[in-house]
């Protein structure tokens, strides 16, 4: 549906739309990885994340609510840059993050990239 909206935007002269079409196509075509591929990548590269068969998961704890919220804000800025966004929840000083690629209905490289970004951001809060 979003893809169709993007095509409509192209014909109405939006100069960013060709990039958006390519991005959306990439996400639609992008194949979800198998359970084994995901588990293998996690154990080799993202040791702090787990996989429940649906999402990559990690829980984070902070000293205060403000630190937790600041962490989320920093991630939000990075997520916008790569146009890939976490599913998350915050309760006081804890943040629970779930990652998957909605468009591909599974885990893709984008989720590994975002998990890596999140781990790097977290380094500043340890
Ligand atoms: N984030 C995640 N986690 N999965 C997606 O499929 C996704 C996203 N799609 N962020 C993006 C935005 C898409 O809806 C836009 C149009 O690029």
Short mmCIF file of N, CA, C and O and ligand atoms in Angstrom, two decimals:
data_model
loop_
_atom_site.label_atom_id
_atom_site.label_comp_id
_atom_site.label_asym_id
_atom_site.label_seq_id
_atom_site.Cartn_x
_atom_site.Cartn_y
_atom_site.Cartn_z
N UNK A 1 0.84 -1.21 0.00
CA UNK A 1 0.00 0.00 0.00
C UNK A 1 0.88 1.26 0.00
O UNK A 1 0.68 2.17 -0.81
N UNK A 2 1.89 1.28 0.90
CA UNK A 2 2.81 2.42 0.96
C UNK A 2 3.51 2.60 -0.37
O UNK A 2 3.76 3.70 -0.82
N UNK A 3 3.82 1.46 -1.00
CA UNK A 3 4.51 1.49 -2.27
C UNK A 3 3.65 2.21 -3.32
O UNK A 3 4.14 3.04 -4.08
N UNK A 4 2.36 1.91 -3.31
CA UNK A 4 1.45 2.56 -4.27
C UNK A 4 1.39 4.06 -3.99
O UNK A 4 1.46 4.88 -4.89
N UNK A 5 1.32 4.42 -2.70
CA UNK A 5 1.32 5.85 -2.34
C UNK A 5 2.57 6.53 -2.86
O UNK A 5 2.53 7.65 -3.33
N UNK A 6 3.70 5.81 -2.80
CA UNK A 6 4.96 6.40 -3.24
C UNK A 6 4.92 6.66 -4.74
O UNK A 6 5.39 7.69 -5.21
N UNK A 7 4.36 5.70 -5.49
CA UNK A 7 4.26 5.89 -6.94
C UNK A 7 3.39 7.11 -7.22
O UNK A 7 3.74 7.96 -8.04
N UNK A 8 2.30 7.24 -6.51
CA UNK A 8 1.41 8.40 -6.70
C UNK A 8 2.20 9.68 -6.42
O UNK A 8 2.13 10.64 -7.18
N UNK A 9 3.01 9.66 -5.35
CA UNK A 9 3.81 10.84 -5.00
C UNK A 9 4.79 11.19 -6.13
O UNK A 9 5.02 12.36 -6.42
N UNK A 10 5.32 10.16 -6.80
CA UNK A 10 6.26 10.39 -7.90
C UNK A 10 5.57 11.20 -9.01
O UNK A 10 6.11 12.19 -9.49
N UNK A 11 4.41 10.74 -9.34
CA UNK A 11 3.71 11.42 -10.44
C UNK A 11 3.27 12.81 -10.06
O UNK A 11 3.06 13.66 -10.90
N UNK A 12 3.19 13.08 -8.75
CA UNK A 12 2.84 14.45 -8.37
C UNK A 12 4.12 15.27 -8.11
O UNK A 12 4.07 16.35 -7.56
N UNK A 13 5.28 14.73 -8.52
CA UNK A 13 6.49 15.54 -8.58
C UNK A 13 7.33 15.62 -7.32
O UNK A 13 8.08 16.57 -7.14
N UNK A 14 7.27 14.64 -6.45
CA UNK A 14 8.11 14.62 -5.24
C UNK A 14 9.51 14.16 -5.61
O UNK A 14 9.72 13.05 -6.08
N UNK A 15 10.52 15.01 -5.38
CA UNK A 15 11.87 14.69 -5.87
C UNK A 15 12.54 13.57 -5.08
O UNK A 15 13.50 12.98 -5.54
N UNK A 16 12.07 13.29 -3.85
CA UNK A 16 12.67 12.20 -3.08
C UNK A 16 12.06 10.85 -3.43
O UNK A 16 12.51 9.81 -2.96
N UNK A 17 11.01 10.86 -4.24
CA UNK A 17 10.21 9.65 -4.36
C UNK A 17 10.94 8.50 -5.03
O UNK A 17 10.68 7.34 -4.71
N UNK A 18 11.88 8.80 -5.95
CA UNK A 18 12.58 7.70 -6.61
C UNK A 18 13.40 6.91 -5.57
O UNK A 18 13.44 5.68 -5.59
N UNK A 19 14.00 7.64 -4.60
CA UNK A 19 14.75 6.96 -3.53
C UNK A 19 13.80 6.16 -2.67
O UNK A 19 14.12 5.03 -2.26
N UNK A 20 12.65 6.73 -2.39
CA UNK A 20 11.67 6.02 -1.55
C UNK A 20 11.20 4.75 -2.23
O UNK A 20 11.04 3.71 -1.60
N UNK A 21 10.98 4.82 -3.55
CA UNK A 21 10.55 3.62 -4.28
C UNK A 21 11.60 2.54 -4.14
O UNK A 21 11.29 1.39 -3.83
N UNK A 22 12.87 2.92 -4.34
CA UNK A 22 13.95 1.92 -4.25
C UNK A 22 14.00 1.34 -2.85
O UNK A 22 14.08 0.13 -2.66
N UNK A 23 13.91 2.22 -1.82
CA UNK A 23 13.93 1.74 -0.43
C UNK A 23 12.78 0.78 -0.16
O UNK A 23 12.97 -0.27 0.44
N UNK A 24 11.59 1.17 -0.60
CA UNK A 24 10.43 0.32 -0.33
C UNK A 24 10.54 -1.01 -1.05
O UNK A 24 10.23 -2.06 -0.49
N UNK A 25 11.03 -0.95 -2.31
CA UNK A 25 11.20 -2.19 -3.07
C UNK A 25 12.20 -3.10 -2.37
O UNK A 25 11.97 -4.30 -2.24
N UNK A 26 13.30 -2.50 -1.89
CA UNK A 26 14.33 -3.28 -1.19
C UNK A 26 13.70 -4.03 -0.02
O UNK A 26 13.96 -5.19 0.21
N UNK A 27 12.85 -3.31 0.72
CA UNK A 27 12.24 -3.93 1.91
C UNK A 27 11.24 -5.01 1.53
O UNK A 27 11.12 -6.02 2.22
N UNK A 28 10.51 -4.79 0.45
CA UNK A 28 9.52 -5.78 0.04
C UNK A 28 10.23 -7.04 -0.47
O UNK A 28 9.86 -8.16 -0.16
N UNK A 29 11.29 -6.79 -1.27
CA UNK A 29 12.01 -7.93 -1.87
C UNK A 29 12.85 -8.64 -0.81
O UNK A 29 13.05 -9.84 -0.87
N UNK A 30 13.35 -7.85 0.18
CA UNK A 30 14.24 -8.41 1.19
C UNK A 30 13.64 -9.65 1.84
O UNK A 30 12.52 -9.62 2.34
N UNK A 31 14.40 -10.72 1.79
CA UNK A 31 13.87 -12.00 2.28
C UNK A 31 14.13 -12.13 3.78
O UNK A 31 15.22 -11.83 4.25
N UNK A 32 13.13 -12.58 4.49
CA UNK A 32 13.33 -12.85 5.92
C UNK A 32 14.29 -14.03 6.05
O UNK A 32 14.24 -14.98 5.27
N UNK A 33 15.19 -13.94 7.03
CA UNK A 33 16.18 -15.00 7.24
C UNK A 33 15.54 -16.19 7.95
O UNK A 33 14.55 -16.02 8.68
N UNK A 34 16.14 -17.36 7.77
CA UNK A 34 15.62 -18.54 8.46
C UNK A 34 16.01 -18.48 9.93
O UNK A 34 16.94 -17.76 10.31
N UNK A 35 15.30 -19.29 10.75
CA UNK A 35 15.59 -19.36 12.19
C UNK A 35 17.08 -19.69 12.42
O UNK A 35 17.73 -19.10 13.27
N UNK A 36 17.58 -20.64 11.63
CA UNK A 36 18.99 -21.05 11.82
C UNK A 36 19.95 -19.92 11.45
O UNK A 36 20.94 -19.70 12.14
N UNK A 37 19.64 -19.22 10.37
CA UNK A 37 20.50 -18.10 9.96
C UNK A 37 20.53 -17.03 11.05
O UNK A 37 21.58 -16.47 11.37
N UNK A 38 19.34 -16.75 11.62
CA UNK A 38 19.25 -15.71 12.66
C UNK A 38 20.06 -16.15 13.88
O UNK A 38 20.88 -15.39 14.40
N UNK A 39 19.84 -17.40 14.32
CA UNK A 39 20.51 -17.88 15.54
C UNK A 39 22.03 -17.90 15.36
O UNK A 39 22.78 -17.54 16.26
N UNK A 40 22.46 -18.28 14.16
CA UNK A 40 23.90 -18.33 13.89
C UNK A 40 24.49 -16.92 13.94
O UNK A 40 25.53 -16.70 14.56
N UNK A 41 23.79 -15.96 13.31
CA UNK A 41 24.31 -14.58 13.30
C UNK A 41 24.37 -14.02 14.71
O UNK A 41 25.35 -13.37 15.09
N UNK A 42 23.34 -14.29 15.50
CA UNK A 42 23.31 -13.78 16.89
C UNK A 42 24.47 -14.33 17.70
O UNK A 42 25.16 -13.59 18.39
N UNK A 43 24.69 -15.64 17.61
CA UNK A 43 25.74 -16.21 18.45
C UNK A 43 27.12 -15.76 17.99
O UNK A 43 28.05 -15.70 18.79
N UNK A 44 27.27 -15.41 16.70
CA UNK A 44 28.58 -14.92 16.22
C UNK A 44 28.78 -13.44 16.49
O UNK A 44 29.90 -12.99 16.72
N UNK A 45 27.69 -12.64 16.44
CA UNK A 45 27.87 -11.19 16.41
C UNK A 45 27.11 -10.39 17.47
O UNK A 45 27.55 -9.31 17.84
N UNK A 46 25.97 -10.86 17.89
CA UNK A 46 25.14 -10.04 18.80
C UNK A 46 24.79 -10.87 20.03
O UNK A 46 23.66 -11.33 20.20
N UNK A 47 25.78 -11.04 20.88
CA UNK A 47 25.63 -11.99 21.99
C UNK A 47 24.61 -11.55 23.04
O UNK A 47 24.11 -12.36 23.81
N UNK A 48 24.31 -10.26 23.06
CA UNK A 48 23.36 -9.77 24.08
C UNK A 48 21.90 -9.84 23.64
O UNK A 48 21.01 -9.45 24.39
N UNK A 49 21.69 -10.28 22.42
CA UNK A 49 20.32 -10.34 21.90
C UNK A 49 19.85 -11.79 21.85
O UNK A 49 20.63 -12.71 21.61
N UNK A 50 18.54 -11.98 22.06
CA UNK A 50 17.98 -13.33 21.91
C UNK A 50 16.94 -13.31 20.80
O UNK A 50 16.52 -12.23 20.34
N UNK A 51 16.54 -14.50 20.39
CA UNK A 51 15.56 -14.62 19.30
C UNK A 51 14.44 -15.53 19.77
O UNK A 51 14.69 -16.66 20.23
N UNK A 52 13.20 -15.05 19.69
CA UNK A 52 12.07 -15.86 20.18
C UNK A 52 11.30 -16.54 19.04
O UNK A 52 10.18 -16.99 19.22
N UNK A 53 11.93 -16.55 17.86
CA UNK A 53 11.27 -17.15 16.69
C UNK A 53 10.52 -16.10 15.89
O UNK A 53 10.10 -16.35 14.76
N UNK A 54 10.43 -14.90 16.48
CA UNK A 54 9.68 -13.82 15.83
C UNK A 54 10.48 -12.52 15.80
O UNK A 54 10.59 -11.86 14.76
N UNK A 55 11.06 -12.19 16.97
CA UNK A 55 11.77 -10.91 17.12
C UNK A 55 13.14 -11.14 17.75
O UNK A 55 13.32 -12.08 18.52
N UNK A 56 14.07 -10.19 17.46
CA UNK A 56 15.29 -10.09 18.24
C UNK A 56 14.94 -9.28 19.48
O UNK A 56 14.22 -8.28 19.38
N UNK A 57 15.45 -9.68 20.64
CA UNK A 57 15.04 -9.05 21.90
C UNK A 57 16.24 -8.71 22.75
O UNK A 57 17.18 -9.50 22.85
N UNK A 58 16.14 -7.54 23.40
CA UNK A 58 17.11 -7.21 24.46
C UNK A 58 16.46 -6.27 25.45
O UNK A 58 15.71 -5.36 25.06
N UNK A 59 16.74 -6.48 26.72
CA UNK A 59 16.25 -5.60 27.79
C UNK A 59 17.40 -4.74 28.30
O UNK A 59 18.53 -5.24 28.44
N UNK A 60 17.10 -3.49 28.58
CA UNK A 60 18.11 -2.55 29.07
C UNK A 60 17.64 -1.94 30.38
O UNK A 60 16.44 -1.67 30.55
N UNK A 61 18.61 -1.70 31.28
CA UNK A 61 18.29 -1.08 32.58
C UNK A 61 19.16 0.16 32.76
O UNK A 61 20.33 0.16 32.37
N UNK A 62 18.57 1.21 33.33
CA UNK A 62 19.28 2.47 33.55
C UNK A 62 19.13 2.90 35.00
O UNK A 62 18.33 2.33 35.75
N UNK A 63 19.90 3.95 35.35
CA UNK A 63 19.80 4.43 36.74
C UNK A 63 18.48 5.17 36.95
O UNK A 63 17.88 5.07 38.02
N UNK A 64 18.05 5.91 35.93
CA UNK A 64 16.86 6.76 36.10
C UNK A 64 15.97 6.68 34.86
O UNK A 64 16.40 6.21 33.80
N UNK A 65 14.77 7.19 35.00
CA UNK A 65 13.85 7.32 33.87
C UNK A 65 14.43 8.23 32.79
O UNK A 65 14.34 7.94 31.60
N UNK A 66 15.05 9.34 33.24
CA UNK A 66 15.59 10.30 32.27
C UNK A 66 16.68 9.65 31.41
O UNK A 66 16.73 9.87 30.20
N UNK A 67 17.52 8.82 32.02
CA UNK A 67 18.56 8.12 31.24
C UNK A 67 17.92 7.16 30.23
O UNK A 67 18.35 7.08 29.08
N UNK A 68 16.91 6.44 30.69
CA UNK A 68 16.23 5.50 29.79
C UNK A 68 15.61 6.26 28.61
O UNK A 68 15.73 5.84 27.45
N UNK A 69 15.00 7.38 28.91
CA UNK A 69 14.32 8.14 27.85
C UNK A 69 15.34 8.78 26.91
O UNK A 69 15.12 8.84 25.69
N UNK A 70 16.46 9.23 27.46
CA UNK A 70 17.53 9.80 26.64
C UNK A 70 18.08 8.75 25.68
O UNK A 70 18.31 9.02 24.49
N UNK A 71 18.27 7.52 26.19
CA UNK A 71 18.72 6.39 25.36
C UNK A 71 17.74 6.17 24.20
O UNK A 71 18.15 6.02 23.04
N UNK A 72 16.46 6.19 24.51
CA UNK A 72 15.45 5.97 23.46
C UNK A 72 15.49 7.10 22.43
O UNK A 72 15.33 6.87 21.22
N UNK A 73 15.71 8.32 22.92
CA UNK A 73 15.77 9.47 22.00
C UNK A 73 16.96 9.33 21.05
O UNK A 73 16.83 9.56 19.83
N UNK A 74 18.11 8.93 21.61
CA UNK A 74 19.31 8.75 20.78
C UNK A 74 19.06 7.67 19.72
O UNK A 74 19.45 7.82 18.56
N UNK A 75 18.38 6.60 20.12
CA UNK A 75 18.08 5.52 19.16
C UNK A 75 17.09 6.02 18.10
O UNK A 75 17.23 5.69 16.92
N UNK A 76 16.12 6.80 18.53
CA UNK A 76 15.11 7.29 17.58
C UNK A 76 15.77 8.07 16.45
O UNK A 76 15.42 7.91 15.27
N UNK A 77 16.77 8.87 16.80
CA UNK A 77 17.47 9.67 15.78
C UNK A 77 18.21 8.76 14.80
O UNK A 77 18.14 8.94 13.58
N UNK A 78 18.88 7.74 15.33
CA UNK A 78 19.61 6.79 14.47
C UNK A 78 18.64 5.95 13.63
O UNK A 78 18.90 5.67 12.46
N UNK A 79 17.53 5.56 14.24
CA UNK A 79 16.54 4.72 13.53
C UNK A 79 15.96 5.48 12.32
O UNK A 79 15.76 4.90 11.25
N UNK A 80 15.73 6.77 12.51
CA UNK A 80 15.23 7.59 11.40
C UNK A 80 16.23 7.60 10.25
O UNK A 80 15.84 7.52 9.08
N UNK A 81 17.51 7.71 10.61
CA UNK A 81 18.56 7.79 9.57
C UNK A 81 18.56 6.55 8.70
O UNK A 81 18.78 6.63 7.50
N UNK A 82 18.34 5.37 9.32
CA UNK A 82 18.38 4.13 8.52
C UNK A 82 16.97 3.67 8.13
O UNK A 82 16.80 2.60 7.55
N UNK A 83 15.97 4.47 8.47
CA UNK A 83 14.56 4.16 8.16
C UNK A 83 14.18 2.75 8.61
O UNK A 83 13.56 1.99 7.88
N UNK A 84 14.60 2.43 9.82
CA UNK A 84 14.23 1.13 10.38
C UNK A 84 14.02 1.34 11.88
O UNK A 84 14.90 1.91 12.54
N UNK A 85 12.89 0.89 12.40
CA UNK A 85 12.45 1.36 13.72
C UNK A 85 12.18 0.20 14.68
O UNK A 85 11.64 -0.83 14.28
N UNK A 86 12.53 0.41 15.95
CA UNK A 86 12.29 -0.65 16.94
C UNK A 86 10.84 -0.69 17.41
O UNK A 86 10.15 0.33 17.42
N UNK A 87 10.39 -1.87 17.84
CA UNK A 87 9.17 -1.99 18.65
C UNK A 87 9.69 -2.00 20.07
O UNK A 87 10.56 -2.82 20.40
N UNK A 88 9.18 -1.14 20.93
CA UNK A 88 9.78 -1.06 22.26
C UNK A 88 8.79 -0.59 23.29
O UNK A 88 7.72 -0.05 22.97
N UNK A 89 9.18 -0.82 24.57
CA UNK A 89 8.38 -0.28 25.65
C UNK A 89 9.31 0.19 26.76
O UNK A 89 10.44 -0.31 26.88
N UNK A 90 8.82 1.14 27.51
CA UNK A 90 9.61 1.72 28.60
C UNK A 90 8.78 1.72 29.87
O UNK A 90 7.63 2.15 29.87
N UNK A 91 9.35 1.17 30.93
CA UNK A 91 8.73 1.29 32.25
C UNK A 91 9.79 1.86 33.18
O UNK A 91 10.83 1.21 33.43
N UNK A 92 9.58 3.07 33.63
CA UNK A 92 10.52 3.81 34.49
C UNK A 92 11.95 3.73 33.96
O UNK A 92 12.29 4.41 32.99
N UNK A 93 12.82 2.90 34.56
CA UNK A 93 14.24 2.90 34.16
C UNK A 93 14.59 1.70 33.28
O UNK A 93 15.76 1.40 33.08
N UNK A 94 13.59 1.00 32.76
CA UNK A 94 13.90 -0.14 31.90
C UNK A 94 13.29 0.06 30.51
O UNK A 94 12.23 0.68 30.36
N UNK A 95 14.02 -0.45 29.52
CA UNK A 95 13.57 -0.37 28.13
C UNK A 95 13.65 -1.78 27.54
O UNK A 95 14.70 -2.44 27.64
N UNK A 96 12.56 -2.24 26.98
CA UNK A 96 12.52 -3.55 26.34
C UNK A 96 12.41 -3.32 24.83
O UNK A 96 11.52 -2.59 24.38
N UNK A 97 13.32 -3.91 24.08
CA UNK A 97 13.32 -3.68 22.63
C UNK A 97 13.11 -4.99 21.87
O UNK A 97 13.75 -6.00 22.17
N UNK A 98 12.20 -4.96 20.91
CA UNK A 98 11.96 -6.08 19.99
C UNK A 98 12.23 -5.57 18.57
O UNK A 98 11.75 -4.50 18.21
N UNK A 99 12.97 -6.35 17.81
CA UNK A 99 13.26 -5.95 16.43
C UNK A 99 12.75 -6.99 15.45
O UNK A 99 12.98 -8.19 15.64
N UNK A 100 12.06 -6.53 14.44
CA UNK A 100 11.80 -7.36 13.26
C UNK A 100 11.47 -6.44 12.10
O UNK A 100 11.31 -5.24 12.28
N UNK A 101 11.44 -7.01 10.91
CA UNK A 101 11.15 -6.19 9.73
C UNK A 101 9.71 -6.44 9.33
O UNK A 101 9.39 -7.50 8.79
N UNK A 102 8.85 -5.49 9.65
CA UNK A 102 7.41 -5.67 9.41
C UNK A 102 7.15 -5.98 7.93
O UNK A 102 6.37 -6.86 7.61
N UNK A 103 7.85 -5.22 7.06
CA UNK A 103 7.60 -5.36 5.61
C UNK A 103 7.96 -6.76 5.11
O UNK A 103 7.35 -7.24 4.15
N UNK A 104 8.96 -7.40 5.74
CA UNK A 104 9.40 -8.74 5.29
C UNK A 104 8.78 -9.84 6.15
O UNK A 104 9.01 -11.02 5.89
N UNK A 105 8.04 -9.43 7.18
CA UNK A 105 7.42 -10.39 8.12
C UNK A 105 8.45 -11.37 8.69
O UNK A 105 8.26 -12.58 8.70
N UNK A 106 9.55 -10.82 9.13
CA UNK A 106 10.60 -11.67 9.73
C UNK A 106 11.82 -10.84 10.08
O UNK A 106 11.76 -9.62 10.13
N UNK A 107 12.92 -11.53 10.27
CA UNK A 107 14.19 -10.87 10.59
C UNK A 107 14.99 -10.71 9.30
O UNK A 107 15.13 -11.66 8.54
N UNK A 108 15.49 -9.49 9.09
CA UNK A 108 16.37 -9.24 7.93
C UNK A 108 17.66 -8.59 8.44
O UNK A 108 17.78 -8.26 9.62
N UNK A 109 18.56 -8.33 7.50
CA UNK A 109 19.83 -7.68 7.84
C UNK A 109 19.58 -6.34 8.52
O UNK A 109 20.37 -5.90 9.35
N UNK A 110 18.48 -5.67 8.15
CA UNK A 110 18.17 -4.37 8.77
C UNK A 110 18.04 -4.48 10.28
O UNK A 110 18.41 -3.56 11.01
N UNK A 111 17.52 -5.60 10.76
CA UNK A 111 17.37 -5.79 12.21
C UNK A 111 18.74 -5.97 12.87
O UNK A 111 18.96 -5.44 13.96
N UNK A 112 19.63 -6.68 12.20
CA UNK A 112 20.99 -6.82 12.74
C UNK A 112 21.68 -5.45 12.77
O UNK A 112 22.38 -5.12 13.72
N UNK A 113 21.47 -4.68 11.70
CA UNK A 113 22.08 -3.33 11.64
C UNK A 113 21.56 -2.47 12.79
O UNK A 113 22.33 -1.78 13.46
N UNK A 114 20.23 -2.51 13.00
CA UNK A 114 19.65 -1.68 14.06
C UNK A 114 20.10 -2.16 15.44
O UNK A 114 20.41 -1.34 16.32
N UNK A 115 20.18 -3.47 15.64
CA UNK A 115 20.65 -4.00 16.93
C UNK A 115 22.08 -3.51 17.20
O UNK A 115 22.41 -3.13 18.33
N UNK A 116 22.89 -3.48 16.16
CA UNK A 116 24.27 -3.02 16.30
C UNK A 116 24.30 -1.54 16.68
O UNK A 116 25.05 -1.13 17.58
N UNK A 117 23.47 -0.74 16.02
CA UNK A 117 23.36 0.70 16.35
C UNK A 117 22.95 0.86 17.81
O UNK A 117 23.54 1.66 18.56
N UNK A 118 21.96 0.09 18.24
CA UNK A 118 21.45 0.19 19.61
C UNK A 118 22.55 -0.17 20.62
O UNK A 118 22.73 0.51 21.63
N UNK A 119 23.30 -1.24 20.33
CA UNK A 119 24.40 -1.63 21.23
C UNK A 119 25.45 -0.53 21.33
O UNK A 119 25.98 -0.26 22.40
N UNK A 120 25.74 0.12 20.20
CA UNK A 120 26.72 1.21 20.21
C UNK A 120 26.22 2.38 21.04
O UNK A 120 26.96 2.98 21.81
N UNK A 121 24.93 2.73 20.87
CA UNK A 121 24.35 3.83 21.65
C UNK A 121 24.43 3.48 23.14
O UNK A 121 24.79 4.32 23.97
N UNK A 122 24.15 2.22 23.47
CA UNK A 122 24.12 1.81 24.87
C UNK A 122 25.49 1.96 25.54
O UNK A 122 25.57 2.18 26.76
N UNK A 123 26.56 1.85 24.74
CA UNK A 123 27.91 2.03 25.29
C UNK A 123 28.04 3.36 26.04
O UNK A 123 28.78 3.46 27.02
N UNK A 124 27.30 4.38 25.60
CA UNK A 124 27.38 5.70 26.24
C UNK A 124 26.59 5.78 27.54
O UNK A 124 26.60 6.82 28.20
N UNK A 125 25.87 4.72 27.89
CA UNK A 125 25.01 4.76 29.08
C UNK A 125 25.45 3.76 30.14
O UNK A 125 24.78 3.58 31.14
N UNK A 126 26.57 3.09 29.90
CA UNK A 126 27.01 2.03 30.83
C UNK A 126 27.69 2.63 32.06
O UNK A 126 28.32 3.67 31.95
N1 LIG B 1 10.79 -0.52 10.65
C1 LIG B 1 10.70 -1.84 10.85
N2 LIG B 1 11.12 -2.37 12.00
N3 LIG B 1 10.19 -2.64 9.89
C2 LIG B 1 9.75 -2.16 8.72
O1 LIG B 1 9.30 -2.94 7.87
C3 LIG B 1 9.85 -0.76 8.50
C4 LIG B 1 10.38 0.04 9.53
N4 LIG B 1 9.46 -0.23 7.38
N5 LIG B 1 10.43 1.37 9.38
C5 LIG B 1 9.70 1.13 7.05
C6 LIG B 1 9.81 2.04 8.26
C7 LIG B 1 8.66 1.56 6.03
O2 LIG B 1 7.37 1.48 6.56
C8 LIG B 1 8.95 2.92 5.43
C9 LIG B 1 7.90 3.31 4.46
O3 LIG B 1 10.20 2.88 4.81
#
